[in-house]
Amino acid sequence: MNLDTIPRISLTHLPTPLEEAPRLAKKLGLRKLLIKRDDLTSLGGGGNKARKLEYLLADALAKNADVVMTDGGPQSNHARMTAAAARKVGIDRCILFLGGPRFDRFYGNLLLDVVFGAEIRFMEDATVKDMENAMTAEAATLSAQGASPYIIPIGGSTPLGALGYVRGMRELAEQLDEDDKAPLVILGVGSAGTLAGCALGLRLFLPQAEMIGVSVAGRAKPMRETAAQNANGAANMIGVNEHFNTDDIVVTDDYYGERYGVPSEEGNKAILLAGRTEGLILDPIYTGKAMAGLIGLAQSGVIDPNRTVIFIHTGGSPGLMAFEDQFRTLAKFERVDMDKS
Ligand SMILES: Cc1ncc(COP(=O)(O)O)c(C=O)c1O
């Protein structure tokens, strides 16, 4: 297996902690809930993209890139972490193509993009295809000027990026006691690269585990297909004889709410529950919806309460800071003004 020989650059401190969440488990009627704290990867505010970027940035450096480009929504954690990663490896230009609703304030992830000095190309209501086309066009212009641009597809979700989570699952397997080695793993799914890496990594290093992805961005079928393709690509890269069909990948699409990028009430309630039982920070776009999935699956009896459940906390906390309006009423916030006299 070539997992340790494919070039990778260290961007964070690993392993991330694996923590038990007994108060949240009790609320959900689960015997044991473990949280894999990938929100604590140290790169640029933390999150799952650090593991993918360790491979993608190593590739960019090997190709002598002097500009890194990627795309996402205005509150993209992936874009924010790519901007930080580019700085950390000394690539001083990072261009972010951000598509979605118009925004006026630079808050949450956008504020960090600005702090990291990324160039932002805003594309109102653009599709992924629109952003990809714009990136390709700008890369062609830059190349013609003598620069060496490196494009990272949305979410860093390529077979190479997925290797980060193959390693991540090996790391998880090494952290588990024997009794916990047949867990149910739950994680949020956007561009499905994390899911792809986890699928391959679990098959290789924790074969008795099962996994349910919780879609935060639309219907399950295309995500399952993309994950299977990326998992197969990753298996090829590291030279293991594993094959995935769409049916090997389980994703529920019952919890993404109205659409990607729009908070859901269940997700927001999950944020408050996790915050108030375990002091965890989830976000309205990814991990809150993923936790809403875990809660829903526990409450509907899909999860065997005696099975160890592992929630992969993929990060996103800067995004929470952009959604204060969502929590004013829900959190029943009241300020007590003290008498000055
Ligand atoms: C906090 C967070 N969780 C989960 C995901 C989903 O990961 P993936 O795009 O690999 O499916 C993302 C993607 O941007 C994210 O930022």
Tab-separated table of C-alpha atoms and ligand atoms in Angstrom:
chain	number	residue	atom	x	y	z
A	1	MET	CA	0.000	0.000	0.000
A	2	ASN	CA	1.406	3.424	-1.012
A	3	LEU	CA	-0.509	5.525	1.506
A	4	ASP	CA	2.693	6.642	3.207
A	5	THR	CA	4.742	7.208	0.084
A	6	ILE	CA	2.453	9.609	-1.801
A	7	PRO	CA	3.803	13.140	-1.117
A	8	ARG	CA	2.054	14.946	1.678
A	9	ILE	CA	2.916	18.111	3.560
A	10	SER	CA	2.157	18.489	7.257
A	11	LEU	CA	-0.350	21.308	7.803
A	12	THR	CA	-1.767	20.377	11.181
A	13	HIS	CA	-1.124	18.486	14.398
A	14	LEU	CA	-2.335	14.924	14.233
A	15	PRO	CA	-3.892	12.825	15.665
A	16	THR	CA	-6.952	14.892	16.486
A	17	PRO	CA	-8.549	13.939	19.812
A	18	LEU	CA	-11.272	11.321	20.120
A	19	GLU	CA	-13.560	12.393	22.942
A	20	GLU	CA	-16.489	10.749	24.646
A	21	ALA	CA	-19.713	12.794	24.808
A	22	PRO	CA	-21.619	11.141	27.673
A	23	ARG	CA	-24.177	13.894	28.307
A	24	LEU	CA	-25.199	14.128	24.674
A	25	ALA	CA	-25.246	10.309	24.430
A	26	LYS	CA	-27.604	10.136	27.401
A	27	LYS	CA	-29.989	12.659	25.844
A	28	LEU	CA	-30.112	10.523	22.702
A	29	GLY	CA	-30.429	7.185	24.510
A	30	LEU	CA	-27.047	5.962	23.216
A	31	ARG	CA	-24.663	3.843	25.285
A	32	LYS	CA	-21.536	5.442	23.885
A	33	LEU	CA	-20.965	8.444	21.619
A	34	LEU	CA	-17.456	9.403	20.574
A	35	ILE	CA	-16.582	12.621	18.768
A	36	LYS	CA	-13.603	12.636	16.413
A	37	ARG	CA	-12.474	16.228	16.858
A	38	ASP	CA	-11.396	17.129	13.340
A	39	ASP	CA	-12.718	20.591	14.105
A	40	LEU	CA	-9.476	20.911	16.080
A	41	THR	CA	-7.087	20.545	13.165
A	42	SER	CA	-4.936	23.572	13.759
A	43	LEU	CA	-4.877	25.000	10.237
A	44	GLY	CA	-6.557	28.406	9.789
A	45	GLY	CA	-9.457	27.901	12.200
A	46	GLY	CA	-9.673	24.121	11.793
A	47	GLY	CA	-11.879	21.571	10.052
A	48	ASN	CA	-11.842	18.524	7.804
A	49	LYS	CA	-10.163	20.215	4.829
A	50	ALA	CA	-6.763	20.223	6.571
A	51	ARG	CA	-6.389	16.497	5.918
A	52	LYS	CA	-7.222	16.857	2.204
A	53	LEU	CA	-5.067	19.940	1.796
A	54	GLU	CA	-2.021	18.083	3.133
A	55	TYR	CA	-2.077	16.058	-0.096
A	56	LEU	CA	-3.360	18.760	-2.452
A	57	LEU	CA	-0.832	21.397	-1.408
A	58	ALA	CA	2.014	18.879	-1.618
A	59	ASP	CA	0.930	18.300	-5.211
A	60	ALA	CA	0.726	22.062	-5.857
A	61	LEU	CA	4.274	22.515	-4.531
A	62	ALA	CA	5.551	19.578	-6.601
A	63	LYS	CA	4.129	21.366	-9.655
A	64	ASN	CA	5.803	24.662	-8.673
A	65	ALA	CA	2.478	26.441	-8.316
A	66	ASP	CA	2.592	30.118	-7.446
A	67	VAL	CA	-1.185	30.691	-7.371
A	68	VAL	CA	-3.799	28.422	-5.774
A	69	MET	CA	-7.440	28.697	-6.839
A	70	THR	CA	-10.570	27.100	-5.492
A	71	ASP	CA	-14.328	27.654	-5.306
A	72	GLY	CA	-17.228	27.392	-2.887
A	73	GLY	CA	-20.053	29.317	-1.240
A	74	PRO	CA	-19.423	32.672	0.489
A	75	GLN	CA	-19.167	30.877	3.846
A	76	SER	CA	-17.000	28.058	2.482
A	77	ASN	CA	-14.773	26.507	5.143
A	78	HIS	CA	-12.845	24.824	2.371
A	79	ALA	CA	-12.041	28.170	0.726
A	80	ARG	CA	-10.993	29.678	4.070
A	81	MET	CA	-8.711	26.743	4.873
A	82	THR	CA	-7.232	26.715	1.364
A	83	ALA	CA	-6.339	30.400	1.796
A	84	ALA	CA	-4.612	29.588	5.112
A	85	ALA	CA	-2.847	26.531	3.670
A	86	ALA	CA	-1.486	28.489	0.699
A	87	ARG	CA	0.025	31.051	3.097
A	88	LYS	CA	1.443	28.332	5.324
A	89	VAL	CA	3.341	26.701	2.461
A	90	GLY	CA	4.507	30.039	1.056
A	91	ILE	CA	2.278	30.279	-2.007
A	92	ASP	CA	1.369	33.926	-1.736
A	93	ARG	CA	-1.550	34.158	-4.140
A	94	CYS	CA	-4.828	32.427	-3.427
A	95	ILE	CA	-7.903	33.265	-5.503
A	96	LEU	CA	-11.303	32.197	-4.205
A	97	PHE	CA	-14.302	31.996	-6.531
A	98	LEU	CA	-17.290	32.323	-4.248
A	99	GLY	CA	-20.778	31.786	-5.655
A	100	GLY	CA	-24.059	32.291	-3.854
A	101	PRO	CA	-26.294	34.966	-2.399
A	102	ARG	CA	-25.031	38.558	-2.379
A	103	PHE	CA	-23.416	39.584	0.883
A	104	ASP	CA	-22.415	42.951	2.222
A	105	ARG	CA	-20.640	42.067	5.439
A	106	PHE	CA	-17.367	40.187	5.643
A	107	TYR	CA	-18.101	37.982	8.590
A	108	GLY	CA	-17.464	34.350	9.584
A	109	ASN	CA	-15.310	32.549	7.038
A	110	LEU	CA	-15.202	35.610	4.788
A	111	LEU	CA	-13.496	37.627	7.479
A	112	LEU	CA	-10.820	34.945	7.748
A	113	ASP	CA	-10.437	34.886	3.935
A	114	VAL	CA	-9.672	38.592	4.166
A	115	VAL	CA	-7.277	38.089	7.095
A	116	PHE	CA	-5.395	35.451	5.085
A	117	GLY	CA	-5.197	37.899	2.180
A	118	ALA	CA	-7.082	35.820	-0.383
A	119	GLU	CA	-8.404	37.481	-3.526
A	120	ILE	CA	-12.154	37.047	-3.721
A	121	ARG	CA	-14.059	36.814	-6.992
A	122	PHE	CA	-17.720	36.968	-6.050
A	123	MET	CA	-20.157	35.354	-8.501
A	124	GLU	CA	-23.732	36.054	-7.471
A	125	ASP	CA	-25.893	32.901	-7.560
A	126	ALA	CA	-23.297	31.048	-9.666
A	127	THR	CA	-23.460	27.269	-10.061
A	128	VAL	CA	-20.441	25.048	-9.448
A	129	LYS	CA	-20.069	24.741	-13.222
A	130	ASP	CA	-20.027	28.572	-13.588
A	131	MET	CA	-17.307	28.834	-10.946
A	132	GLU	CA	-15.271	26.012	-12.495
A	133	ASN	CA	-15.456	27.733	-15.890
A	134	ALA	CA	-14.381	31.047	-14.395
A	135	MET	CA	-11.443	29.370	-12.624
A	136	THR	CA	-10.330	27.587	-15.774
A	137	ALA	CA	-10.510	30.839	-17.755
A	138	GLU	CA	-8.525	32.773	-15.128
A	139	ALA	CA	-5.960	29.970	-14.884
A	140	ALA	CA	-5.470	30.142	-18.671
A	141	THR	CA	-4.936	33.913	-18.494
A	142	LEU	CA	-2.458	33.566	-15.633
A	143	SER	CA	-0.554	30.779	-17.399
A	144	ALA	CA	-0.278	32.943	-20.512
A	145	GLN	CA	1.277	35.640	-18.291
A	146	GLY	CA	3.885	33.156	-17.065
A	147	ALA	CA	2.309	32.224	-13.722
A	148	SER	CA	1.769	28.664	-12.539
A	149	PRO	CA	-1.794	28.305	-11.214
A	150	TYR	CA	-3.062	25.210	-9.377
A	151	ILE	CA	-6.806	24.564	-9.293
A	152	ILE	CA	-8.349	22.712	-6.354
A	153	PRO	CA	-11.859	21.508	-7.280
A	154	ILE	CA	-14.714	22.359	-4.930
A	155	GLY	CA	-14.276	20.885	-1.454
A	156	GLY	CA	-10.885	19.445	-2.419
A	157	SER	CA	-12.883	16.353	-3.279
A	158	THR	CA	-10.620	14.410	-5.591
A	159	PRO	CA	-9.115	10.950	-5.093
A	160	LEU	CA	-5.890	12.647	-3.950
A	161	GLY	CA	-7.742	14.805	-1.406
A	162	ALA	CA	-9.693	11.759	-0.203
A	163	LEU	CA	-6.416	10.143	0.886
A	164	GLY	CA	-6.464	12.541	3.826
A	165	TYR	CA	-9.453	10.673	5.206
A	166	VAL	CA	-8.035	7.261	4.418
A	167	ARG	CA	-5.273	8.257	6.824
A	168	GLY	CA	-7.880	9.804	9.122
A	169	MET	CA	-9.667	6.452	9.478
A	170	ARG	CA	-6.382	4.654	10.131
A	171	GLU	CA	-5.762	7.209	12.870
A	172	LEU	CA	-9.247	6.606	14.283
A	173	ALA	CA	-8.766	2.816	14.258
A	174	GLU	CA	-5.563	3.247	16.264
A	175	GLN	CA	-7.398	5.335	18.869
A	176	LEU	CA	-10.227	2.857	19.495
A	177	ASP	CA	-10.380	0.231	22.238
A	178	GLU	CA	-11.081	-3.320	21.045
A	179	ASP	CA	-14.701	-3.050	22.320
A	180	ASP	CA	-15.388	-0.098	20.036
A	181	LYS	CA	-14.032	-1.561	16.814
A	182	ALA	CA	-17.417	-2.165	15.177
A	183	PRO	CA	-18.805	1.360	15.411
A	184	LEU	CA	-21.380	3.280	13.426
A	185	VAL	CA	-19.638	6.319	11.953
A	186	ILE	CA	-21.709	9.415	11.125
A	187	LEU	CA	-20.533	12.481	9.231
A	188	GLY	CA	-21.861	15.363	7.156
A	189	VAL	CA	-21.575	15.177	3.364
A	190	GLY	CA	-21.151	18.109	0.988
A	191	SER	CA	-18.891	17.412	-1.987
A	192	ALA	CA	-18.422	13.822	-0.706
A	193	GLY	CA	-14.615	13.740	-0.622
A	194	THR	CA	-14.498	13.156	3.117
A	195	LEU	CA	-17.092	10.426	2.703
A	196	ALA	CA	-15.014	8.793	-0.057
A	197	GLY	CA	-11.856	8.778	2.041
A	198	CYS	CA	-13.725	7.473	5.086
A	199	ALA	CA	-15.347	4.691	3.038
A	200	LEU	CA	-11.970	3.421	1.852
A	201	GLY	CA	-10.222	4.033	5.150
A	202	LEU	CA	-12.874	2.182	7.145
A	203	ARG	CA	-12.814	-0.748	4.766
A	204	LEU	CA	-9.037	-1.015	5.123
A	205	PHE	CA	-8.548	-0.265	8.804
A	206	LEU	CA	-11.872	-0.787	10.586
A	207	PRO	CA	-13.697	-3.356	8.465
A	208	GLN	CA	-16.452	-4.020	10.988
A	209	ALA	CA	-17.535	-0.376	11.027
A	210	GLU	CA	-20.600	0.915	9.221
A	211	MET	CA	-21.013	4.487	8.057
A	212	ILE	CA	-23.954	6.778	7.375
A	213	GLY	CA	-23.339	10.066	5.605
A	214	VAL	CA	-25.797	12.870	6.290
A	215	SER	CA	-26.251	15.062	3.238
A	216	VAL	CA	-26.105	18.795	3.888
A	217	ALA	CA	-26.346	19.699	0.225
A	218	GLY	CA	-29.070	17.867	-1.678
A	219	ARG	CA	-30.087	14.423	-2.865
A	220	ALA	CA	-28.137	11.372	-1.728
A	221	LYS	CA	-27.757	9.467	-5.023
A	222	PRO	CA	-25.243	11.754	-6.783
A	223	MET	CA	-23.216	11.991	-3.585
A	224	ARG	CA	-23.077	8.219	-3.262
A	225	GLU	CA	-21.950	7.960	-6.897
A	226	THR	CA	-19.258	10.628	-6.510
A	227	ALA	CA	-18.019	9.075	-3.268
A	228	ALA	CA	-17.772	5.614	-4.865
A	229	GLN	CA	-15.814	7.061	-7.826
A	230	ASN	CA	-13.416	8.994	-5.582
A	231	ALA	CA	-12.966	6.011	-3.255
A	232	ASN	CA	-12.097	3.859	-6.286
A	233	GLY	CA	-9.688	6.506	-7.545
A	234	ALA	CA	-8.061	6.702	-4.110
A	235	ALA	CA	-7.799	2.881	-3.893
A	236	ASN	CA	-6.056	2.904	-7.263
A	237	MET	CA	-3.611	5.580	-6.156
A	238	ILE	CA	-2.514	3.694	-3.081
A	239	GLY	CA	-2.489	0.367	-4.891
A	240	VAL	CA	-5.112	-1.577	-2.926
A	241	ASN	CA	-7.504	-3.951	-4.563
A	242	GLU	CA	-10.778	-2.469	-3.268
A	243	HIS	CA	-13.814	-1.534	-5.314
A	244	PHE	CA	-16.876	0.513	-4.385
A	245	ASN	CA	-20.305	0.550	-6.003
A	246	THR	CA	-22.867	3.257	-5.327
A	247	ASP	CA	-24.716	0.756	-3.116
A	248	ASP	CA	-21.691	0.416	-0.847
A	249	ILE	CA	-22.113	4.029	0.269
A	250	VAL	CA	-24.989	4.959	2.589
A	251	VAL	CA	-26.203	8.568	2.681
A	252	THR	CA	-29.434	9.965	4.089
A	253	ASP	CA	-30.892	13.091	2.525
A	254	ASP	CA	-33.559	13.692	5.147
A	255	TYR	CA	-31.721	16.417	7.026
A	256	TYR	CA	-30.428	19.074	4.626
A	257	GLY	CA	-33.497	21.258	4.997
A	258	GLU	CA	-34.485	23.683	2.273
A	259	ARG	CA	-31.130	23.623	0.476
A	260	TYR	CA	-27.369	23.843	0.829
A	261	GLY	CA	-26.239	26.941	2.663
A	262	VAL	CA	-29.611	27.672	4.281
A	263	PRO	CA	-29.766	26.743	7.971
A	264	SER	CA	-32.505	24.330	9.090
A	265	GLU	CA	-34.450	24.482	12.328
A	266	GLU	CA	-33.428	20.921	13.245
A	267	GLY	CA	-29.778	21.775	12.561
A	268	ASN	CA	-29.958	24.912	14.692
A	269	LYS	CA	-31.582	22.978	17.537
A	270	ALA	CA	-28.825	20.358	17.242
A	271	ILE	CA	-26.240	23.156	17.592
A	272	LEU	CA	-27.828	24.291	20.840
A	273	LEU	CA	-28.121	20.725	22.156
A	274	ALA	CA	-24.448	19.926	21.450
A	275	GLY	CA	-23.371	23.285	22.849
A	276	ARG	CA	-25.417	22.872	25.997
A	277	THR	CA	-24.545	19.247	26.735
A	278	GLU	CA	-20.895	19.074	25.710
A	279	GLY	CA	-19.668	22.624	25.039
A	280	LEU	CA	-19.164	21.666	21.385
A	281	ILE	CA	-19.305	24.228	18.582
A	282	LEU	CA	-21.230	23.077	15.491
A	283	ASP	CA	-22.268	25.234	12.532
A	284	PRO	CA	-25.592	25.732	10.710
A	285	ILE	CA	-24.399	24.652	7.233
A	286	TYR	CA	-22.545	21.393	7.887
A	287	THR	CA	-22.073	19.927	11.325
A	288	GLY	CA	-25.374	21.180	12.800
A	289	LYS	CA	-27.269	19.426	10.001
A	290	ALA	CA	-25.062	16.338	10.371
A	291	MET	CA	-25.796	16.260	14.111
A	292	ALA	CA	-29.509	16.717	13.351
A	293	GLY	CA	-29.114	13.542	11.270
A	294	LEU	CA	-27.476	11.682	14.147
A	295	ILE	CA	-30.260	12.822	16.488
A	296	GLY	CA	-32.989	11.860	14.000
A	297	LEU	CA	-31.447	8.436	13.334
A	298	ALA	CA	-31.135	7.784	17.080
A	299	GLN	CA	-34.678	8.897	17.814
A	300	SER	CA	-36.212	6.902	14.961
A	301	GLY	CA	-34.466	3.709	16.127
A	302	VAL	CA	-32.219	3.343	13.050
A	303	ILE	CA	-29.187	3.415	15.341
A	304	ASP	CA	-28.749	0.432	17.644
A	305	PRO	CA	-28.383	2.195	21.032
A	306	ASN	CA	-25.839	-0.374	22.198
A	307	ARG	CA	-23.509	0.192	19.295
A	308	THR	CA	-20.661	2.681	19.707
A	309	VAL	CA	-21.452	5.732	17.582
A	310	ILE	CA	-18.681	7.988	16.273
A	311	PHE	CA	-19.504	11.470	15.008
A	312	ILE	CA	-16.803	12.940	12.792
A	313	HIS	CA	-16.794	16.590	13.771
A	314	THR	CA	-15.686	18.153	10.512
A	315	GLY	CA	-15.420	21.714	11.831
A	316	GLY	CA	-17.118	24.833	10.487
A	317	SER	CA	-17.179	26.904	13.665
A	318	PRO	CA	-16.254	30.185	11.881
A	319	GLY	CA	-19.463	29.746	9.862
A	320	LEU	CA	-21.547	29.833	13.035
A	321	MET	CA	-20.360	33.381	13.628
A	322	ALA	CA	-22.076	34.482	10.413
A	323	PHE	CA	-25.532	33.327	11.561
A	324	GLU	CA	-26.244	35.214	14.752
A	325	ASP	CA	-29.717	36.138	13.413
A	326	GLN	CA	-30.710	32.446	13.441
A	327	PHE	CA	-30.238	32.099	17.171
A	328	ARG	CA	-31.774	35.278	18.584
A	329	THR	CA	-35.203	33.750	19.100
A	330	LEU	CA	-34.292	30.070	19.203
A	331	ALA	CA	-31.713	30.459	21.961
A	332	LYS	CA	-34.040	32.664	24.036
A	333	PHE	CA	-31.175	35.044	24.673
A	334	GLU	CA	-31.907	37.659	27.267
A	335	ARG	CA	-29.501	40.261	28.514
A	336	VAL	CA	-29.780	41.312	32.108
A	337	ASP	CA	-28.747	44.967	32.384
A	338	MET	CA	-27.334	45.682	35.790
A	339	ASP	CA	-28.173	48.928	37.516
A	340	LYS	CA	-25.159	51.272	37.191
A	341	SER	CA	-25.690	52.968	40.571
B	1	LIG	C1	-17.416	21.922	8.246
B	1	LIG	C2	-17.602	20.999	7.089
B	1	LIG	N1	-18.138	19.788	7.301
B	1	LIG	C3	-18.354	18.926	6.294
B	1	LIG	C4	-18.032	19.250	4.987
B	1	LIG	C5	-18.308	18.268	3.915
B	1	LIG	O1	-17.150	17.684	3.452
B	1	LIG	P1	-17.103	17.154	1.950
B	1	LIG	O2	-17.222	18.353	1.064
B	1	LIG	O3	-15.818	16.461	1.844
B	1	LIG	O4	-18.288	16.253	1.773
B	1	LIG	C6	-17.476	20.500	4.710
B	1	LIG	C7	-17.164	20.892	3.318
B	1	LIG	O5	-16.871	21.993	3.005
B	1	LIG	C8	-17.243	21.405	5.787
B	1	LIG	O6	-16.717	22.605	5.578
